[in-house]
Tab-separated table of C-alpha atoms in Angstrom:
chain	number	residue	atom	x	y	z
A	1	UNK	CA	39.424	55.740	1.541
A	2	UNK	CA	36.142	54.673	-0.060
A	3	UNK	CA	33.012	56.639	0.702
A	4	UNK	CA	30.216	55.016	2.700
A	5	UNK	CA	28.162	54.394	-0.447
A	6	UNK	CA	31.146	52.813	-2.175
A	7	UNK	CA	31.768	50.568	0.853
A	8	UNK	CA	28.153	49.449	0.859
A	9	UNK	CA	28.362	48.663	-2.853
A	10	UNK	CA	31.509	46.600	-2.262
A	11	UNK	CA	29.796	44.572	0.495
A	12	UNK	CA	26.788	43.937	-1.772
A	13	UNK	CA	29.110	42.728	-4.511
A	14	UNK	CA	30.845	40.295	-2.151
A	15	UNK	CA	27.455	38.944	-0.993
A	16	UNK	CA	26.356	38.357	-4.572
A	17	UNK	CA	29.575	36.485	-5.300
A	18	UNK	CA	28.857	34.090	-2.449
A	19	UNK	CA	25.709	32.938	-4.257
A	20	UNK	CA	27.663	31.818	-7.350
A	21	UNK	CA	29.652	28.666	-6.473
A	22	UNK	CA	32.865	28.004	-8.392
A	23	UNK	CA	32.689	31.250	-10.408
A	24	UNK	CA	35.902	32.788	-11.707
A	25	UNK	CA	35.300	35.905	-9.610
A	26	UNK	CA	34.783	33.931	-6.426
A	27	UNK	CA	38.084	32.122	-6.949
A	28	UNK	CA	39.987	35.310	-7.782
A	29	UNK	CA	38.570	37.156	-4.779
A	30	UNK	CA	38.811	34.180	-2.397
A	31	UNK	CA	35.090	34.489	-1.662
A	32	UNK	CA	33.356	31.672	0.244
A	33	UNK	CA	31.023	29.592	-1.895
A	34	UNK	CA	28.115	27.317	-1.070
A	35	UNK	CA	27.803	23.666	-2.053
A	36	UNK	CA	26.464	22.844	-5.547
A	37	UNK	CA	22.771	21.889	-5.578
A	38	UNK	CA	21.853	18.185	-5.489
A	39	UNK	CA	20.828	16.788	-8.848
A	40	UNK	CA	17.794	14.988	-7.404
A	41	UNK	CA	17.997	12.090	-9.872
A	42	UNK	CA	16.397	9.685	-7.381
A	43	UNK	CA	13.823	12.128	-6.040
A	44	UNK	CA	10.241	10.940	-6.365
A	45	UNK	CA	8.104	12.921	-8.784
A	46	UNK	CA	4.420	12.835	-7.815
A	47	UNK	CA	1.663	12.746	-10.421
A	48	UNK	CA	0.483	16.180	-11.503
A	49	UNK	CA	-3.030	14.983	-12.417
A	50	UNK	CA	-5.213	11.864	-11.991
A	51	UNK	CA	-4.502	9.009	-14.383
A	52	UNK	CA	-6.919	8.189	-17.199
A	53	UNK	CA	-7.159	4.734	-15.614
A	54	UNK	CA	-8.552	6.200	-12.390
A	55	UNK	CA	-11.112	8.283	-14.274
A	56	UNK	CA	-12.357	5.275	-16.252
A	57	UNK	CA	-12.467	3.095	-13.131
A	58	UNK	CA	-14.460	5.637	-11.131
A	59	UNK	CA	-16.952	5.943	-13.998
A	60	UNK	CA	-17.413	2.175	-13.983
A	61	UNK	CA	-16.163	1.804	-17.562
A	62	UNK	CA	-14.028	-1.299	-16.931
A	63	UNK	CA	-15.606	-4.794	-17.104
A	64	UNK	CA	-13.996	-5.813	-13.812
A	65	UNK	CA	-14.860	-6.504	-10.200
A	66	UNK	CA	-12.905	-7.498	-7.100
A	67	UNK	CA	-13.080	-11.188	-6.177
A	68	UNK	CA	-11.785	-12.847	-3.014
A	69	UNK	CA	-10.623	-16.448	-2.790
A	70	UNK	CA	-8.359	-18.538	-0.566
A	71	UNK	CA	-5.245	-17.150	-2.327
A	72	UNK	CA	-6.254	-13.511	-1.846
A	73	UNK	CA	-7.714	-10.873	-4.134
A	74	UNK	CA	-8.056	-11.232	-7.885
A	75	UNK	CA	-9.931	-9.588	-10.740
A	76	UNK	CA	-13.247	-11.039	-11.848
A	77	UNK	CA	-13.540	-10.141	-15.528
A	78	UNK	CA	-17.123	-9.695	-16.718
A	79	UNK	CA	-16.182	-10.725	-20.266
A	80	UNK	CA	-13.488	-13.039	-21.598
A	81	UNK	CA	-10.116	-11.289	-21.694
A	82	UNK	CA	-9.436	-12.593	-25.196
A	83	UNK	CA	-12.509	-10.685	-26.442
A	84	UNK	CA	-11.400	-7.318	-25.051
A	85	UNK	CA	-10.480	-4.428	-27.354
A	86	UNK	CA	-6.760	-4.388	-26.532
A	87	UNK	CA	-6.168	-1.117	-28.395
A	88	UNK	CA	-8.585	0.529	-25.975
A	89	UNK	CA	-8.050	-1.269	-22.672
A	90	UNK	CA	-4.363	-2.273	-22.536
A	91	UNK	CA	-2.957	1.317	-22.738
A	92	UNK	CA	-5.443	2.400	-20.055
A	93	UNK	CA	-4.333	-0.360	-17.682
A	94	UNK	CA	-0.677	0.508	-18.371
A	95	UNK	CA	-1.539	4.122	-17.564
A	96	UNK	CA	-2.708	2.911	-14.152
A	97	UNK	CA	0.752	1.578	-13.287
A	98	UNK	CA	1.476	5.049	-11.848
A	99	UNK	CA	-1.131	4.465	-9.143
A	100	UNK	CA	-0.023	3.653	-5.593
A	101	UNK	CA	-3.335	3.574	-3.700
A	102	UNK	CA	-5.924	0.814	-3.396
A	103	UNK	CA	-7.915	-0.260	-5.345
A	104	UNK	CA	-6.450	1.535	-8.369
A	105	UNK	CA	-2.956	0.107	-7.929
A	106	UNK	CA	-4.243	-3.454	-7.560
A	107	UNK	CA	-6.626	-3.360	-10.520
A	108	UNK	CA	-4.080	-1.719	-12.840
A	109	UNK	CA	-1.230	-4.068	-11.936
A	110	UNK	CA	-3.281	-7.262	-11.942
A	111	UNK	CA	-5.247	-6.177	-15.001
A	112	UNK	CA	-2.048	-5.654	-16.997
A	113	UNK	CA	-0.711	-9.090	-16.056
A	114	UNK	CA	-4.052	-10.746	-16.858
A	115	UNK	CA	-4.188	-9.117	-20.287
A	116	UNK	CA	-0.552	-9.971	-21.049
A	117	UNK	CA	-1.230	-13.566	-20.010
A	118	UNK	CA	-4.189	-13.975	-22.363
A	119	UNK	CA	-3.586	-11.372	-25.078
A	120	UNK	CA	-1.409	-13.380	-27.461
A	121	UNK	CA	-1.294	-11.811	-30.922
A	122	UNK	CA	-3.407	-8.841	-29.811
A	123	UNK	CA	-0.496	-7.365	-27.834
A	124	UNK	CA	2.042	-6.667	-30.597
A	125	UNK	CA	-0.036	-4.068	-32.511
A	126	UNK	CA	-0.590	-2.094	-29.293
A	127	UNK	CA	3.098	-1.691	-28.366
A	128	UNK	CA	3.413	1.933	-29.638
A	129	UNK	CA	0.508	2.964	-27.382
A	130	UNK	CA	2.205	1.485	-24.300
A	131	UNK	CA	5.459	3.438	-24.448
A	132	UNK	CA	4.260	6.737	-22.968
A	133	UNK	CA	2.483	5.019	-20.022
A	134	UNK	CA	5.625	2.946	-19.360
A	135	UNK	CA	7.834	6.036	-19.507
A	136	UNK	CA	5.475	7.980	-17.238
A	137	UNK	CA	5.445	5.187	-14.653
A	138	UNK	CA	9.249	4.915	-14.578
A	139	UNK	CA	9.623	8.702	-14.425
A	140	UNK	CA	7.682	8.862	-11.161
A	141	UNK	CA	10.853	7.431	-9.567
A	142	UNK	CA	8.540	5.946	-6.938
A	143	UNK	CA	10.076	2.724	-5.606
A	144	UNK	CA	6.813	0.763	-5.643
A	145	UNK	CA	5.824	2.005	-9.110
A	146	UNK	CA	9.260	1.370	-10.614
A	147	UNK	CA	9.375	-2.191	-9.245
A	148	UNK	CA	5.857	-2.923	-10.514
A	149	UNK	CA	6.691	-1.523	-13.959
A	150	UNK	CA	9.917	-3.530	-14.236
A	151	UNK	CA	8.017	-6.746	-13.494
A	152	UNK	CA	5.445	-5.784	-16.121
A	153	UNK	CA	8.208	-5.162	-18.684
A	154	UNK	CA	9.631	-8.614	-18.007
A	155	UNK	CA	6.181	-10.102	-18.612
A	156	UNK	CA	5.603	-7.922	-21.686
A	157	UNK	CA	8.656	-9.143	-23.623
A	158	UNK	CA	7.512	-12.769	-23.353
A	159	UNK	CA	3.786	-12.106	-23.804
A	160	UNK	CA	3.672	-12.592	-27.567
A	161	UNK	CA	5.735	-13.320	-30.631
A	162	UNK	CA	7.968	-10.424	-31.770
A	163	UNK	CA	6.966	-8.222	-28.807
A	164	UNK	CA	10.527	-8.098	-27.458
A	165	UNK	CA	11.876	-7.006	-30.836
A	166	UNK	CA	9.118	-4.421	-31.236
A	167	UNK	CA	10.336	-2.697	-28.045
A	168	UNK	CA	13.912	-2.142	-29.317
A	169	UNK	CA	13.146	1.131	-31.171
A	170	UNK	CA	11.730	2.520	-27.927
A	171	UNK	CA	14.753	1.805	-25.708
A	172	UNK	CA	15.720	5.491	-25.837
A	173	UNK	CA	12.495	6.335	-24.041
A	174	UNK	CA	12.411	3.403	-21.624
A	175	UNK	CA	16.024	2.847	-20.584
A	176	UNK	CA	17.264	6.244	-19.265
A	177	UNK	CA	15.590	5.706	-15.864
A	178	UNK	CA	16.921	2.137	-15.746
A	179	UNK	CA	20.416	3.528	-16.313
A	180	UNK	CA	19.977	5.964	-13.405
A	181	UNK	CA	18.720	3.325	-10.959
A	182	UNK	CA	20.797	0.350	-12.165
A	183	UNK	CA	23.236	0.371	-9.259
A	184	UNK	CA	20.882	1.752	-6.637
A	185	UNK	CA	19.963	-0.556	-3.748
A	186	UNK	CA	17.497	1.112	-1.411
A	187	UNK	CA	18.282	-1.117	1.565
A	188	UNK	CA	21.328	-2.439	3.367
A	189	UNK	CA	22.149	-5.512	5.413
A	190	UNK	CA	19.112	-7.636	6.225
A	191	UNK	CA	16.975	-5.186	4.282
A	192	UNK	CA	18.560	-6.307	1.026
A	193	UNK	CA	17.750	-9.958	1.778
A	194	UNK	CA	14.148	-9.050	2.570
A	195	UNK	CA	13.741	-6.929	-0.571
A	196	UNK	CA	15.251	-9.704	-2.682
A	197	UNK	CA	12.761	-12.197	-1.282
A	198	UNK	CA	9.906	-9.865	-2.236
A	199	UNK	CA	11.571	-8.992	-5.582
A	200	UNK	CA	11.614	-5.325	-4.664
A	201	UNK	CA	15.308	-4.615	-5.072
A	202	UNK	CA	15.428	-2.071	-7.894
A	203	UNK	CA	18.985	-2.870	-8.991
A	204	UNK	CA	18.261	-6.600	-9.284
A	205	UNK	CA	14.982	-6.025	-11.132
A	206	UNK	CA	16.678	-3.701	-13.614
A	207	UNK	CA	19.372	-6.294	-14.309
A	208	UNK	CA	16.697	-8.970	-14.837
A	209	UNK	CA	14.744	-6.644	-17.133
A	210	UNK	CA	17.762	-5.737	-19.272
A	211	UNK	CA	18.654	-9.410	-19.627
A	212	UNK	CA	15.064	-10.197	-20.663
A	213	UNK	CA	15.238	-7.390	-23.223
A	214	UNK	CA	18.465	-8.808	-24.647
A	215	UNK	CA	17.211	-12.411	-24.773
A	216	UNK	CA	13.957	-11.512	-26.509
A	217	UNK	CA	14.928	-8.378	-28.433
A	218	UNK	CA	16.670	-9.974	-31.401
A	219	UNK	CA	20.041	-9.214	-32.975
A	220	UNK	CA	19.946	-5.457	-32.358
A	221	UNK	CA	18.929	-5.594	-28.715
A	222	UNK	CA	22.340	-5.713	-27.022
A	223	UNK	CA	23.975	-2.851	-28.920
A	224	UNK	CA	20.945	-0.644	-28.262
A	225	UNK	CA	20.890	-1.549	-24.565
A	226	UNK	CA	24.630	-0.890	-24.310
A	227	UNK	CA	24.192	2.530	-25.907
A	228	UNK	CA	21.663	3.578	-23.272
A	229	UNK	CA	23.113	1.645	-20.297
A	230	UNK	CA	26.922	1.654	-20.839
A	231	UNK	CA	27.655	-0.520	-17.780
A	232	UNK	CA	25.448	-3.376	-19.008
A	233	UNK	CA	27.281	-6.558	-19.990
A	234	UNK	CA	25.737	-9.124	-22.293
A	235	UNK	CA	24.124	-12.172	-20.689
A	236	UNK	CA	24.415	-14.120	-23.955
A	237	UNK	CA	28.172	-13.911	-24.533
A	238	UNK	CA	29.201	-16.317	-21.755
């Protein structure tokens, strides 16, 4: 019969086995195991530090102001957008896509769309500087931020000549989050209809974005999308 110290050691061993799910020892000894931890792929990841966009805005370094009209709020640019230094300002506004609070969220989102609308040939040379801000925004896994960023990506690929093709080498950095969220609908029933009306259904926006990438990404776009998002089917082969 085991001594008291040996019995205590045996009980401690059995307790430690319970903390290791699906181990060989737990199976052999018929020890109860806990459930495996959740992967947390959809869990929101808050910002660890303020964005550069917020810092520049609070210092008053942007040539912008808030303007109200009958259609709502818009940005009043203090200089012509076409005359902006896109290498300086466009990456900063993309950096602000991570923001979710007013007025930072509004100025960043609207500022990006304004610059994409009027940037023309100035956009293409800045593409490499936009990838990290885009990746950071998608990696927040925040529903509002992801939807905003997907809409921006759809605008980006049609904003200038060759822009869509210039993004292809960066699919490996941009598309992993799209692959995770591709089949995720955050609502059900009437909620889906409402989110579709507001264009806030993540799954639909991802499909639209991938199709825009394929249409404007040139000959190599589809195979590179398919590599990163295996369930994607070409929209051009019908």
